[in-house]
PDB file of N, CA, C and O in Angstrom:
ATOM      1  N   MET E   1     -25.609  21.114 -39.592  1.00 69.00           N
ATOM      2  CA  MET E   1     -24.631  20.572 -40.089  1.00 69.00           C
ATOM      3  C   MET E   1     -24.798  19.344 -40.624  1.00 69.00           C
ATOM      4  O   MET E   1     -23.894  18.257 -39.113  1.00 69.00           O
ATOM      5  N   ASP E   2     -24.147  18.469 -41.021  1.00 84.00           N
ATOM      6  CA  ASP E   2     -23.333  17.440 -41.028  1.00 84.00           C
ATOM      7  C   ASP E   2     -22.118  17.079 -40.523  1.00 84.00           C
ATOM      8  O   ASP E   2     -21.785  17.303 -40.968  1.00 84.00           O
ATOM      9  N   LYS E   3     -21.914  15.894 -39.746  1.00 92.00           N
ATOM     10  CA  LYS E   3     -20.626  15.561 -38.637  1.00 92.00           C
ATOM     11  C   LYS E   3     -19.241  16.052 -40.175  1.00 92.00           C
ATOM     12  O   LYS E   3     -18.106  16.192 -39.593  1.00 92.00           O
ATOM     13  N   ARG E   4     -19.857  14.911 -41.123  1.00 93.00           N
ATOM     14  CA  ARG E   4     -18.542  14.781 -42.100  1.00 93.00           C
ATOM     15  C   ARG E   4     -18.323  16.238 -42.707  1.00 93.00           C
ATOM     16  O   ARG E   4     -17.048  16.628 -43.221  1.00 93.00           O
ATOM     17  N   TYR E   5     -19.337  17.203 -42.897  1.00 95.00           N
ATOM     18  CA  TYR E   5     -18.734  18.617 -43.906  1.00 95.00           C
ATOM     19  C   TYR E   5     -18.554  19.104 -42.705  1.00 95.00           C
ATOM     20  O   TYR E   5     -17.625  20.066 -43.515  1.00 95.00           O
ATOM     21  N   GLU E   6     -18.565  19.514 -41.385  1.00 95.00           N
ATOM     22  CA  GLU E   6     -18.149  19.868 -39.956  1.00 95.00           C
ATOM     23  C   GLU E   6     -16.343  19.363 -40.235  1.00 95.00           C
ATOM     24  O   GLU E   6     -15.196  20.596 -40.386  1.00 95.00           O
ATOM     25  N   SER E   7     -16.494  17.749 -40.952  1.00 96.00           N
ATOM     26  CA  SER E   7     -14.630  17.835 -40.527  1.00 96.00           C
ATOM     27  C   SER E   7     -14.222  18.559 -41.818  1.00 96.00           C
ATOM     28  O   SER E   7     -12.542  18.522 -42.010  1.00 96.00           O
ATOM     29  N   ILE E   8     -14.107  18.156 -42.926  1.00 97.00           N
ATOM     30  CA  ILE E   8     -14.184  18.960 -43.976  1.00 97.00           C
ATOM     31  C   ILE E   8     -14.002  20.234 -43.887  1.00 97.00           C
ATOM     32  O   ILE E   8     -12.153  20.052 -44.439  1.00 97.00           O
ATOM     33  N   LYS E   9     -14.548  20.922 -43.529  1.00 97.00           N
ATOM     34  CA  LYS E   9     -14.329  22.530 -43.071  1.00 97.00           C
ATOM     35  C   LYS E   9     -13.026  22.289 -41.967  1.00 97.00           C
ATOM     36  O   LYS E   9     -12.504  22.578 -42.858  1.00 97.00           O
ATOM     37  N   PHE E  10     -13.021  21.969 -41.213  1.00 97.00           N
ATOM     38  CA  PHE E  10     -12.302  21.640 -40.550  1.00 97.00           C
ATOM     39  C   PHE E  10      -9.876  21.224 -40.926  1.00 97.00           C
ATOM     40  O   PHE E  10      -9.870  21.998 -40.872  1.00 97.00           O
ATOM     41  N   MET E  11     -11.025  20.188 -42.101  1.00 97.00           N
ATOM     42  CA  MET E  11      -9.154  20.059 -42.741  1.00 97.00           C
ATOM     43  C   MET E  11      -9.240  20.946 -43.714  1.00 97.00           C
ATOM     44  O   MET E  11      -7.491  21.058 -44.119  1.00 97.00           O
ATOM     45  N   ILE E  12     -10.139  21.496 -44.278  1.00 97.00           N
ATOM     46  CA  ILE E  12     -10.272  22.530 -45.086  1.00 97.00           C
ATOM     47  C   ILE E  12      -9.479  23.778 -44.458  1.00 97.00           C
ATOM     48  O   ILE E  12      -7.774  24.309 -45.043  1.00 97.00           O
ATOM     49  N   GLU E  13      -9.654  24.249 -43.251  1.00 96.00           N
ATOM     50  CA  GLU E  13      -8.808  25.230 -42.579  1.00 96.00           C
ATOM     51  C   GLU E  13      -7.737  25.208 -42.266  1.00 96.00           C
ATOM     52  O   GLU E  13      -6.791  26.322 -42.070  1.00 96.00           O
ATOM     53  N   THR E  14      -7.516  23.965 -41.529  1.00 96.00           N
ATOM     54  CA  THR E  14      -6.187  23.613 -41.212  1.00 96.00           C
ATOM     55  C   THR E  14      -5.132  23.209 -42.167  1.00 96.00           C
ATOM     56  O   THR E  14      -4.085  22.935 -41.698  1.00 96.00           O
ATOM     57  N   GLY E  15      -5.537  23.401 -44.002  1.00 96.00           N
ATOM     58  CA  GLY E  15      -4.459  22.303 -44.732  1.00 96.00           C
ATOM     59  C   GLY E  15      -4.509  20.852 -44.512  1.00 96.00           C
ATOM     60  O   GLY E  15      -3.275  20.705 -45.619  1.00 96.00           O
ATOM     61  N   HIS E  16      -5.193  20.465 -43.764  1.00 97.00           N
ATOM     62  CA  HIS E  16      -5.000  19.001 -44.313  1.00 97.00           C
ATOM     63  C   HIS E  16      -5.714  18.301 -45.539  1.00 97.00           C
ATOM     64  O   HIS E  16      -5.058  17.422 -46.227  1.00 97.00           O
ATOM     65  N   ILE E  17      -6.956  19.139 -46.115  1.00 98.00           N
ATOM     66  CA  ILE E  17      -6.606  18.758 -47.550  1.00 98.00           C
ATOM     67  C   ILE E  17      -6.626  20.099 -47.986  1.00 98.00           C
ATOM     68  O   ILE E  17      -6.649  21.677 -48.263  1.00 98.00           O
ATOM     69  N   THR E  18      -5.565  19.769 -49.520  1.00 97.00           N
ATOM     70  CA  THR E  18      -4.836  21.111 -49.593  1.00 97.00           C
ATOM     71  C   THR E  18      -5.763  20.650 -51.483  1.00 97.00           C
ATOM     72  O   THR E  18      -5.306  21.756 -52.226  1.00 97.00           O
ATOM     73  N   GLU E  19      -6.576  19.356 -52.425  1.00 97.00           N
ATOM     74  CA  GLU E  19      -6.953  19.346 -53.097  1.00 97.00           C
ATOM     75  C   GLU E  19      -8.095  19.360 -53.057  1.00 97.00           C
ATOM     76  O   GLU E  19      -8.509  18.821 -52.470  1.00 97.00           O
ATOM     77  N   PHE E  20      -9.367  19.163 -53.912  1.00 97.00           N
ATOM     78  CA  PHE E  20     -10.352  19.499 -54.674  1.00 97.00           C
ATOM     79  C   PHE E  20     -10.893  18.097 -54.396  1.00 97.00           C
ATOM     80  O   PHE E  20     -11.168  17.774 -53.144  1.00 97.00           O
ATOM     81  N   LYS E  21      -9.673  16.930 -54.948  1.00 97.00           N
ATOM     82  CA  LYS E  21     -10.313  15.650 -54.773  1.00 97.00           C
ATOM     83  C   LYS E  21     -10.066  15.305 -53.941  1.00 97.00           C
ATOM     84  O   LYS E  21     -10.623  14.145 -53.545  1.00 97.00           O
ATOM     85  N   GLU E  22      -9.385  15.747 -52.833  1.00 97.00           N
ATOM     86  CA  GLU E  22      -9.308  14.227 -51.365  1.00 97.00           C
ATOM     87  C   GLU E  22     -10.077  15.076 -50.768  1.00 97.00           C
ATOM     88  O   GLU E  22     -10.705  13.813 -49.569  1.00 97.00           O
ATOM     89  N   ILE E  23     -11.470  15.484 -50.749  1.00 97.00           N
ATOM     90  CA  ILE E  23     -12.522  16.396 -50.295  1.00 97.00           C
ATOM     91  C   ILE E  23     -13.079  14.353 -50.363  1.00 97.00           C
ATOM     92  O   ILE E  23     -13.878  13.730 -49.018  1.00 97.00           O
ATOM     93  N   PHE E  24     -13.105  13.909 -51.723  1.00 96.00           N
ATOM     94  CA  PHE E  24     -13.911  12.346 -51.873  1.00 96.00           C
ATOM     95  C   PHE E  24     -13.104  11.330 -50.971  1.00 96.00           C
ATOM     96  O   PHE E  24     -13.813  10.653 -51.457  1.00 96.00           O
ATOM     97  N   ASN E  25     -12.150  11.193 -49.587  1.00 96.00           N
ATOM     98  CA  ASN E  25     -11.798  10.231 -49.424  1.00 96.00           C
ATOM     99  C   ASN E  25     -13.132  10.996 -47.860  1.00 96.00           C
ATOM    100  O   ASN E  25     -12.485   9.398 -47.202  1.00 96.00           O
ATOM    101  N   TYR E  26     -13.360  11.873 -48.213  1.00 95.00           N
ATOM    102  CA  TYR E  26     -14.339  11.561 -46.683  1.00 95.00           C
ATOM    103  C   TYR E  26     -15.447  12.001 -46.907  1.00 95.00           C
ATOM    104  O   TYR E  26     -16.876  10.663 -45.884  1.00 95.00           O
ATOM    105  N   ILE E  27     -15.802  12.197 -48.260  1.00 95.00           N
ATOM    106  CA  ILE E  27     -17.203  11.573 -48.314  1.00 95.00           C
ATOM    107  C   ILE E  27     -17.807  11.215 -50.281  1.00 95.00           C
ATOM    108  O   ILE E  27     -16.962  11.301 -50.650  1.00 95.00           O
ATOM    109  N   PRO E  28     -19.104  10.179 -50.382  1.00 95.00           N
ATOM    110  CA  PRO E  28     -19.111  10.169 -51.640  1.00 95.00           C
ATOM    111  C   PRO E  28     -19.436  11.234 -51.902  1.00 95.00           C
ATOM    112  O   PRO E  28     -19.940  12.370 -52.118  1.00 95.00           O
ATOM    113  N   LYS E  29     -19.064  10.866 -53.964  1.00 94.00           N
ATOM    114  CA  LYS E  29     -19.279  12.325 -54.204  1.00 94.00           C
ATOM    115  C   LYS E  29     -21.046  12.118 -54.722  1.00 94.00           C
ATOM    116  O   LYS E  29     -21.343  13.660 -55.034  1.00 94.00           O
ATOM    117  N   SER E  30     -21.516  11.018 -55.016  1.00 93.00           N
ATOM    118  CA  SER E  30     -22.267  11.230 -54.459  1.00 93.00           C
ATOM    119  C   SER E  30     -23.613  12.448 -54.155  1.00 93.00           C
ATOM    120  O   SER E  30     -24.629  13.188 -54.649  1.00 93.00           O
ATOM    121  N   LEU E  31     -23.152  13.175 -52.392  1.00 93.00           N
ATOM    122  CA  LEU E  31     -23.462  13.491 -51.783  1.00 93.00           C
ATOM    123  C   LEU E  31     -23.259  15.241 -52.195  1.00 93.00           C
ATOM    124  O   LEU E  31     -24.507  15.927 -52.117  1.00 93.00           O
ATOM    125  N   LEU E  32     -22.453  15.397 -52.639  1.00 95.00           N
ATOM    126  CA  LEU E  32     -21.971  16.693 -53.261  1.00 95.00           C
ATOM    127  C   LEU E  32     -22.535  16.968 -54.700  1.00 95.00           C
ATOM    128  O   LEU E  32     -22.734  17.826 -54.756  1.00 95.00           O
ATOM    129  N   GLY E  33     -22.944  15.621 -55.361  1.00 95.00           N
ATOM    130  CA  GLY E  33     -23.571  15.284 -56.965  1.00 95.00           C
ATOM    131  C   GLY E  33     -25.201  16.883 -56.249  1.00 95.00           C
ATOM    132  O   GLY E  33     -25.363  17.225 -56.909  1.00 95.00           O
ATOM    133  N   LYS E  34     -25.599  15.865 -55.461  1.00 94.00           N
ATOM    134  CA  LYS E  34     -26.459  16.043 -55.084  1.00 94.00           C
ATOM    135  C   LYS E  34     -27.221  17.526 -54.928  1.00 94.00           C
ATOM    136  O   LYS E  34     -27.791  18.602 -54.501  1.00 94.00           O
ATOM    137  N   HIS E  35     -26.470  17.975 -53.647  1.00 93.00           N
ATOM    138  CA  HIS E  35     -26.300  19.457 -53.502  1.00 93.00           C
ATOM    139  C   HIS E  35     -26.416  20.064 -54.290  1.00 93.00           C
ATOM    140  O   HIS E  35     -26.710  21.157 -54.358  1.00 93.00           O
ATOM    141  N   LEU E  36     -24.774  19.716 -55.411  1.00 95.00           N
ATOM    142  CA  LEU E  36     -24.926  20.614 -56.766  1.00 95.00           C
ATOM    143  C   LEU E  36     -26.086  20.568 -58.164  1.00 95.00           C
ATOM    144  O   LEU E  36     -25.878  21.142 -58.792  1.00 95.00           O
ATOM    145  N   HIS E  37     -26.811  19.659 -57.840  1.00 95.00           N
ATOM    146  CA  HIS E  37     -28.421  19.306 -58.712  1.00 95.00           C
ATOM    147  C   HIS E  37     -26.809  18.509 -59.488  1.00 95.00           C
ATOM    148  O   HIS E  37     -27.586  19.185 -61.003  1.00 95.00           O
ATOM    149  N   THR E  38     -26.511  17.595 -59.723  1.00 94.00           N
ATOM    150  CA  THR E  38     -25.319  17.280 -60.820  1.00 94.00           C
ATOM    151  C   THR E  38     -25.244  15.690 -60.853  1.00 94.00           C
ATOM    152  O   THR E  38     -25.660  15.119 -60.192  1.00 94.00           O
ATOM    153  N   ASN E  39     -25.572  14.634 -61.582  1.00 94.00           N
ATOM    154  CA  ASN E  39     -25.807  14.098 -61.826  1.00 94.00           C
ATOM    155  C   ASN E  39     -23.502  13.275 -61.643  1.00 94.00           C
ATOM    156  O   ASN E  39     -22.768  13.809 -61.991  1.00 94.00           O
ATOM    157  N   ASN E  40     -23.829  11.936 -61.460  1.00 93.00           N
ATOM    158  CA  ASN E  40     -22.950  11.315 -61.144  1.00 93.00           C
ATOM    159  C   ASN E  40     -21.648  11.562 -61.889  1.00 93.00           C
ATOM    160  O   ASN E  40     -20.409  11.315 -61.564  1.00 93.00           O
ATOM    161  N   PRO E  41     -21.546  11.171 -63.615  1.00 95.00           N
ATOM    162  CA  PRO E  41     -21.117  11.007 -64.033  1.00 95.00           C
ATOM    163  C   PRO E  41     -20.490  12.694 -64.482  1.00 95.00           C
ATOM    164  O   PRO E  41     -18.845  12.398 -64.517  1.00 95.00           O
ATOM    165  N   ARG E  42     -20.903  13.741 -64.697  1.00 95.00           N
ATOM    166  CA  ARG E  42     -20.830  14.735 -64.274  1.00 95.00           C
ATOM    167  C   ARG E  42     -19.513  14.826 -63.229  1.00 95.00           C
ATOM    168  O   ARG E  42     -17.748  15.555 -63.114  1.00 95.00           O
ATOM    169  N   MET E  43     -20.074  14.708 -62.284  1.00 95.00           N
ATOM    170  CA  MET E  43     -19.471  14.834 -60.926  1.00 95.00           C
ATOM    171  C   MET E  43     -18.111  14.105 -60.879  1.00 95.00           C
ATOM    172  O   MET E  43     -16.941  14.705 -60.417  1.00 95.00           O
ATOM    173  N   THR E  44     -18.292  13.027 -61.130  1.00 94.00           N
ATOM    174  CA  THR E  44     -16.755  11.620 -60.996  1.00 94.00           C
ATOM    175  C   THR E  44     -15.967  12.849 -62.978  1.00 94.00           C
ATOM    176  O   THR E  44     -14.732  13.046 -62.499  1.00 94.00           O
ATOM    177  N   ARG E  45     -15.863  13.467 -63.335  1.00 95.00           N
ATOM    178  CA  ARG E  45     -15.241  14.232 -64.381  1.00 95.00           C
ATOM    179  C   ARG E  45     -15.305  15.825 -63.138  1.00 95.00           C
ATOM    180  O   ARG E  45     -14.116  15.856 -63.697  1.00 95.00           O
ATOM    181  N   LEU E  46     -15.605  15.624 -63.359  1.00 95.00           N
ATOM    182  CA  LEU E  46     -15.319  17.202 -62.109  1.00 95.00           C
ATOM    183  C   LEU E  46     -14.301  17.632 -61.290  1.00 95.00           C
ATOM    184  O   LEU E  46     -13.522  17.404 -60.548  1.00 95.00           O
ATOM    185  N   VAL E  47     -14.535  15.945 -60.304  1.00 94.00           N
ATOM    186  CA  VAL E  47     -13.213  15.407 -59.314  1.00 94.00           C
ATOM    187  C   VAL E  47     -11.604  15.346 -60.191  1.00 94.00           C
ATOM    188  O   VAL E  47     -11.107  15.739 -59.322  1.00 94.00           O
ATOM    189  N   THR E  48     -11.743  14.895 -61.330  1.00 91.00           N
ATOM    190  CA  THR E  48     -10.358  14.653 -62.212  1.00 91.00           C
ATOM    191  C   THR E  48     -10.292  16.030 -62.801  1.00 91.00           C
ATOM    192  O   THR E  48      -8.780  16.053 -63.145  1.00 91.00           O
ATOM    193  N   GLU E  49     -11.559  16.807 -63.625  1.00 94.00           N
ATOM    194  CA  GLU E  49     -11.381  17.742 -64.324  1.00 94.00           C
ATOM    195  C   GLU E  49     -11.596  19.114 -63.708  1.00 94.00           C
ATOM    196  O   GLU E  49     -12.583  19.945 -63.953  1.00 94.00           O
ATOM    197  N   VAL E  50     -11.140  19.588 -62.800  1.00 96.00           N
ATOM    198  CA  VAL E  50     -11.580  21.133 -61.783  1.00 96.00           C
ATOM    199  C   VAL E  50     -12.159  22.086 -62.909  1.00 96.00           C
ATOM    200  O   VAL E  50     -12.868  22.905 -62.374  1.00 96.00           O
ATOM    201  N   ASP E  51     -11.094  22.283 -63.725  1.00 93.00           N
ATOM    202  CA  ASP E  51     -10.923  23.776 -64.876  1.00 93.00           C
ATOM    203  C   ASP E  51     -12.888  23.430 -65.239  1.00 93.00           C
ATOM    204  O   ASP E  51     -13.220  24.533 -66.077  1.00 93.00           O
ATOM    205  N   ASP E  52     -14.038  22.008 -65.644  1.00 94.00           N
ATOM    206  CA  ASP E  52     -15.238  22.136 -65.209  1.00 94.00           C
ATOM    207  C   ASP E  52     -16.125  22.691 -64.376  1.00 94.00           C
ATOM    208  O   ASP E  52     -16.986  23.362 -64.595  1.00 94.00           O
ATOM    209  N   LEU E  53     -15.330  23.306 -63.328  1.00 96.00           N
ATOM    210  CA  LEU E  53     -16.308  23.377 -62.103  1.00 96.00           C
ATOM    211  C   LEU E  53     -16.522  24.773 -62.485  1.00 96.00           C
ATOM    212  O   LEU E  53     -15.662  25.574 -63.364  1.00 96.00           O
ATOM    213  N   THR E  54     -17.937  25.784 -62.033  1.00 96.00           N
ATOM    214  CA  THR E  54     -18.341  27.149 -62.919  1.00 96.00           C
ATOM    215  C   THR E  54     -18.162  27.454 -61.005  1.00 96.00           C
ATOM    216  O   THR E  54     -18.133  26.694 -60.087  1.00 96.00           O
ATOM    217  N   VAL E  55     -18.045  29.380 -61.141  1.00 96.00           N
ATOM    218  CA  VAL E  55     -17.867  29.840 -60.031  1.00 96.00           C
ATOM    219  C   VAL E  55     -19.179  29.890 -59.349  1.00 96.00           C
ATOM    220  O   VAL E  55     -18.727  29.643 -58.425  1.00 96.00           O
ATOM    221  N   GLN E  56     -20.290  29.020 -59.834  1.00 96.00           N
ATOM    222  CA  GLN E  56     -22.276  29.066 -59.155  1.00 96.00           C
ATOM    223  C   GLN E  56     -21.432  27.225 -58.265  1.00 96.00           C
ATOM    224  O   GLN E  56     -22.048  27.763 -56.955  1.00 96.00           O
ATOM    225  N   GLU E  57     -20.619  27.156 -59.185  1.00 96.00           N
ATOM    226  CA  GLU E  57     -20.736  25.916 -58.271  1.00 96.00           C
ATOM    227  C   GLU E  57     -19.374  26.363 -56.989  1.00 96.00           C
ATOM    228  O   GLU E  57     -19.398  25.116 -55.550  1.00 96.00           O
ATOM    229  N   ILE E  58     -18.884  26.850 -56.964  1.00 97.00           N
ATOM    230  CA  ILE E  58     -17.812  26.506 -56.008  1.00 97.00           C
ATOM    231  C   ILE E  58     -18.227  27.835 -54.953  1.00 97.00           C
ATOM    232  O   ILE E  58     -18.213  27.023 -54.162  1.00 97.00           O
ATOM    233  N   VAL E  59     -19.336  28.633 -54.895  1.00 96.00           N
ATOM    234  CA  VAL E  59     -19.361  28.878 -54.424  1.00 96.00           C
ATOM    235  C   VAL E  59     -20.680  28.694 -53.188  1.00 96.00           C
ATOM    236  O   VAL E  59     -20.190  28.371 -52.131  1.00 96.00           O
ATOM    237  N   SER E  60     -21.592  27.181 -54.165  1.00 96.00           N
ATOM    238  CA  SER E  60     -21.954  26.986 -53.881  1.00 96.00           C
ATOM    239  C   SER E  60     -21.578  25.395 -52.866  1.00 96.00           C
ATOM    240  O   SER E  60     -22.219  25.190 -51.246  1.00 96.00           O
ATOM    241  N   ILE E  61     -20.751  25.239 -52.733  1.00 97.00           N
ATOM    242  CA  ILE E  61     -19.599  24.591 -52.030  1.00 97.00           C
ATOM    243  C   ILE E  61     -19.570  24.780 -51.075  1.00 97.00           C
ATOM    244  O   ILE E  61     -18.785  24.198 -49.387  1.00 97.00           O
ATOM    245  N   SER E  62     -19.321  26.154 -51.439  1.00 97.00           N
ATOM    246  CA  SER E  62     -17.864  27.043 -49.534  1.00 97.00           C
ATOM    247  C   SER E  62     -19.214  26.527 -49.320  1.00 97.00           C
ATOM    248  O   SER E  62     -19.288  26.906 -47.705  1.00 97.00           O
ATOM    249  N   SER E  63     -20.997  27.170 -49.558  1.00 96.00           N
ATOM    250  CA  SER E  63     -21.552  27.463 -48.257  1.00 96.00           C
ATOM    251  C   SER E  63     -21.905  25.901 -47.741  1.00 96.00           C
ATOM    252  O   SER E  63     -22.136  26.096 -46.610  1.00 96.00           O
ATOM    253  N   LEU E  64     -21.697  24.952 -48.595  1.00 96.00           N
ATOM    254  CA  LEU E  64     -22.072  23.416 -47.969  1.00 96.00           C
ATOM    255  C   LEU E  64     -21.104  22.910 -46.514  1.00 96.00           C
ATOM    256  O   LEU E  64     -22.016  22.997 -45.999  1.00 96.00           O
ATOM    257  N   PHE E  65     -20.484  23.545 -47.412  1.00 97.00           N
ATOM    258  CA  PHE E  65     -19.255  22.996 -45.976  1.00 97.00           C
ATOM    259  C   PHE E  65     -18.634  24.717 -44.653  1.00 97.00           C
ATOM    260  O   PHE E  65     -18.019  24.048 -43.996  1.00 97.00           O
ATOM    261  N   ASP E  66     -19.552  25.829 -45.380  1.00 96.00           N
ATOM    262  CA  ASP E  66     -19.359  26.473 -44.420  1.00 96.00           C
ATOM    263  C   ASP E  66     -18.028  27.098 -44.221  1.00 96.00           C
ATOM    264  O   ASP E  66     -17.041  27.680 -43.253  1.00 96.00           O
ATOM    265  N   VAL E  67     -17.262  27.582 -46.190  1.00 97.00           N
ATOM    266  CA  VAL E  67     -15.772  27.473 -46.223  1.00 97.00           C
ATOM    267  C   VAL E  67     -15.802  28.704 -46.847  1.00 97.00           C
ATOM    268  O   VAL E  67     -16.566  28.968 -47.926  1.00 97.00           O
ATOM    269  N   ALA E  68     -15.019  29.738 -46.441  1.00 97.00           N
ATOM    270  CA  ALA E  68     -14.919  30.436 -47.354  1.00 97.00           C
ATOM    271  C   ALA E  68     -14.593  30.220 -48.869  1.00 97.00           C
ATOM    272  O   ALA E  68     -13.564  29.378 -49.389  1.00 97.00           O
ATOM    273  N   TYR E  69     -15.059  30.584 -49.710  1.00 94.00           N
ATOM    274  CA  TYR E  69     -14.893  30.908 -50.943  1.00 94.00           C
ATOM    275  C   TYR E  69     -13.605  30.766 -52.315  1.00 94.00           C
ATOM    276  O   TYR E  69     -13.133  30.413 -52.660  1.00 94.00           O
ATOM    277  N   ASP E  70     -12.759  32.035 -51.190  1.00 96.00           N
ATOM    278  CA  ASP E  70     -11.752  31.665 -51.167  1.00 96.00           C
ATOM    279  C   ASP E  70     -10.599  31.012 -51.197  1.00 96.00           C
ATOM    280  O   ASP E  70     -10.194  30.407 -51.806  1.00 96.00           O
ATOM    281  N   LYS E  71     -11.200  29.931 -50.056  1.00 97.00           N
ATOM    282  CA  LYS E  71     -10.310  28.451 -49.781  1.00 97.00           C
ATOM    283  C   LYS E  71     -10.674  27.141 -50.219  1.00 97.00           C
ATOM    284  O   LYS E  71      -9.471  26.455 -50.933  1.00 97.00           O
ATOM    285  N   ILE E  72     -12.306  27.634 -51.139  1.00 97.00           N
ATOM    286  CA  ILE E  72     -12.337  26.455 -51.523  1.00 97.00           C
ATOM    287  C   ILE E  72     -11.442  26.425 -53.366  1.00 97.00           C
ATOM    288  O   ILE E  72     -10.750  25.848 -53.849  1.00 97.00           O
ATOM    289  N   THR E  73     -11.644  27.862 -53.980  1.00 97.00           N
ATOM    290  CA  THR E  73     -10.907  28.578 -55.020  1.00 97.00           C
ATOM    291  C   THR E  73      -9.682  27.999 -54.581  1.00 97.00           C
ATOM    292  O   THR E  73      -9.148  27.393 -55.863  1.00 97.00           O
ATOM    293  N   HIS E  74      -8.883  27.791 -53.575  1.00 97.00           N
ATOM    294  CA  HIS E  74      -7.593  27.776 -53.517  1.00 97.00           C
ATOM    295  C   HIS E  74      -7.234  26.674 -53.763  1.00 97.00           C
ATOM    296  O   HIS E  74      -6.213  25.550 -55.231  1.00 97.00           O
ATOM    297  N   ILE E  75      -7.680  25.165 -53.294  1.00 98.00           N
ATOM    298  CA  ILE E  75      -7.665  23.611 -53.281  1.00 98.00           C
ATOM    299  C   ILE E  75      -7.753  23.565 -55.082  1.00 98.00           C
ATOM    300  O   ILE E  75      -7.621  22.582 -55.429  1.00 98.00           O
ATOM    301  N   VAL E  76      -9.530  24.445 -55.573  1.00 97.00           N
ATOM    302  CA  VAL E  76      -9.400  24.313 -56.167  1.00 97.00           C
ATOM    303  C   VAL E  76      -7.704  23.851 -57.349  1.00 97.00           C
ATOM    304  O   VAL E  76      -7.318  23.417 -58.365  1.00 97.00           O
ATOM    305  N   PHE E  77      -8.151  25.517 -57.668  1.00 95.00           N
ATOM    306  CA  PHE E  77      -6.699  25.807 -58.432  1.00 95.00           C
ATOM    307  C   PHE E  77      -5.363  24.812 -57.943  1.00 95.00           C
ATOM    308  O   PHE E  77      -4.485  24.636 -59.144  1.00 95.00           O
ATOM    309  N   THR E  78      -4.498  24.796 -56.731  1.00 96.00           N
ATOM    310  CA  THR E  78      -3.314  23.926 -56.433  1.00 96.00           C
ATOM    311  C   THR E  78      -3.871  22.794 -56.993  1.00 96.00           C
ATOM    312  O   THR E  78      -3.219  21.633 -57.718  1.00 96.00           O
ATOM    313  N   GLN E  79      -5.136  22.495 -57.111  1.00 96.00           N
ATOM    314  CA  GLN E  79      -4.686  20.469 -58.058  1.00 96.00           C
ATOM    315  C   GLN E  79      -5.102  20.763 -59.581  1.00 96.00           C
ATOM    316  O   GLN E  79      -4.325  19.890 -59.677  1.00 96.00           O
ATOM    317  N   TYR E  80      -5.148  22.089 -59.802  1.00 96.00           N
ATOM    318  CA  TYR E  80      -5.537  22.594 -61.783  1.00 96.00           C
ATOM    319  C   TYR E  80      -4.098  22.332 -61.872  1.00 96.00           C
ATOM    320  O   TYR E  80      -3.525  21.498 -62.747  1.00 96.00           O
ATOM    321  N   LEU E  81      -3.212  23.151 -60.727  1.00 94.00           N
ATOM    322  CA  LEU E  81      -1.591  23.676 -61.663  1.00 94.00           C
ATOM    323  C   LEU E  81      -0.884  22.749 -61.541  1.00 94.00           C
ATOM    324  O   LEU E  81       0.366  22.299 -61.592  1.00 94.00           O
ATOM    325  N   LYS E  82      -1.511  21.844 -60.431  1.00 93.00           N
ATOM    326  CA  LYS E  82      -0.638  19.839 -60.383  1.00 93.00           C
ATOM    327  C   LYS E  82      -0.669  19.448 -61.038  1.00 93.00           C
ATOM    328  O   LYS E  82       0.192  18.622 -61.493  1.00 93.00           O
ATOM    329  N   ASP E  83      -2.132  18.578 -61.785  1.00 90.00           N
ATOM    330  CA  ASP E  83      -2.665  18.399 -62.709  1.00 90.00           C
ATOM    331  C   ASP E  83      -1.436  18.728 -64.046  1.00 90.00           C
ATOM    332  O   ASP E  83      -1.575  18.058 -64.734  1.00 90.00           O
ATOM    333  N   ARG E  84      -1.120  20.305 -64.462  1.00 87.00           N
ATOM    334  CA  ARG E  84      -0.822  20.653 -65.446  1.00 87.00           C
ATOM    335  C   ARG E  84       0.451  20.419 -65.046  1.00 87.00           C
ATOM    336  O   ARG E  84       1.114  19.824 -66.648  1.00 87.00           O
ATOM    337  N   LYS E  85       0.517  20.330 -64.346  1.00 82.00           N
ATOM    338  CA  LYS E  85       2.054  20.155 -64.555  1.00 82.00           C
ATOM    339  C   LYS E  85       2.882  18.247 -64.385  1.00 82.00           C
ATOM    340  O   LYS E  85       3.883  18.611 -65.503  1.00 82.00           O
ATOM    341  N   ILE E  86       2.185  17.785 -64.316  1.00 61.00           N
ATOM    342  CA  ILE E  86       2.395  16.170 -64.440  1.00 61.00           C
ATOM    343  C   ILE E  86       2.001  16.497 -66.086  1.00 61.00           C
ATOM    344  O   ILE E  86       2.834  15.014 -66.607  1.00 61.00           O
ATOM    345  N   LYS E  87       1.097  16.730 -66.707  1.00 52.00           N
ATOM    346  CA  LYS E  87       0.666  16.444 -68.312  1.00 52.00           C
ATOM    347  C   LYS E  87       1.785  17.065 -68.674  1.00 52.00           C
ATOM    348  O   LYS E  87       2.291  17.616 -68.778  1.00 52.00           O
TER     349      LYS E  87
END
């Protein structure tokens, strides 16, 4: 496993990453896009519009970082709810 993925796992599990978009402070979105088999424009949109993430993508992300899918779901929902309060 890439050391960056291990760091992200640790930060998610300890609460240092609380929103999905914070993952990309540590890895480029192209790495996750490659894992999800999606293009860069869609990845860019997913970073800001998490409601477009599919269940399959959430499970795939949890597998990549070796984090329980409910923790990934939690950071996605946290970002979604925060973004909706701002708008």
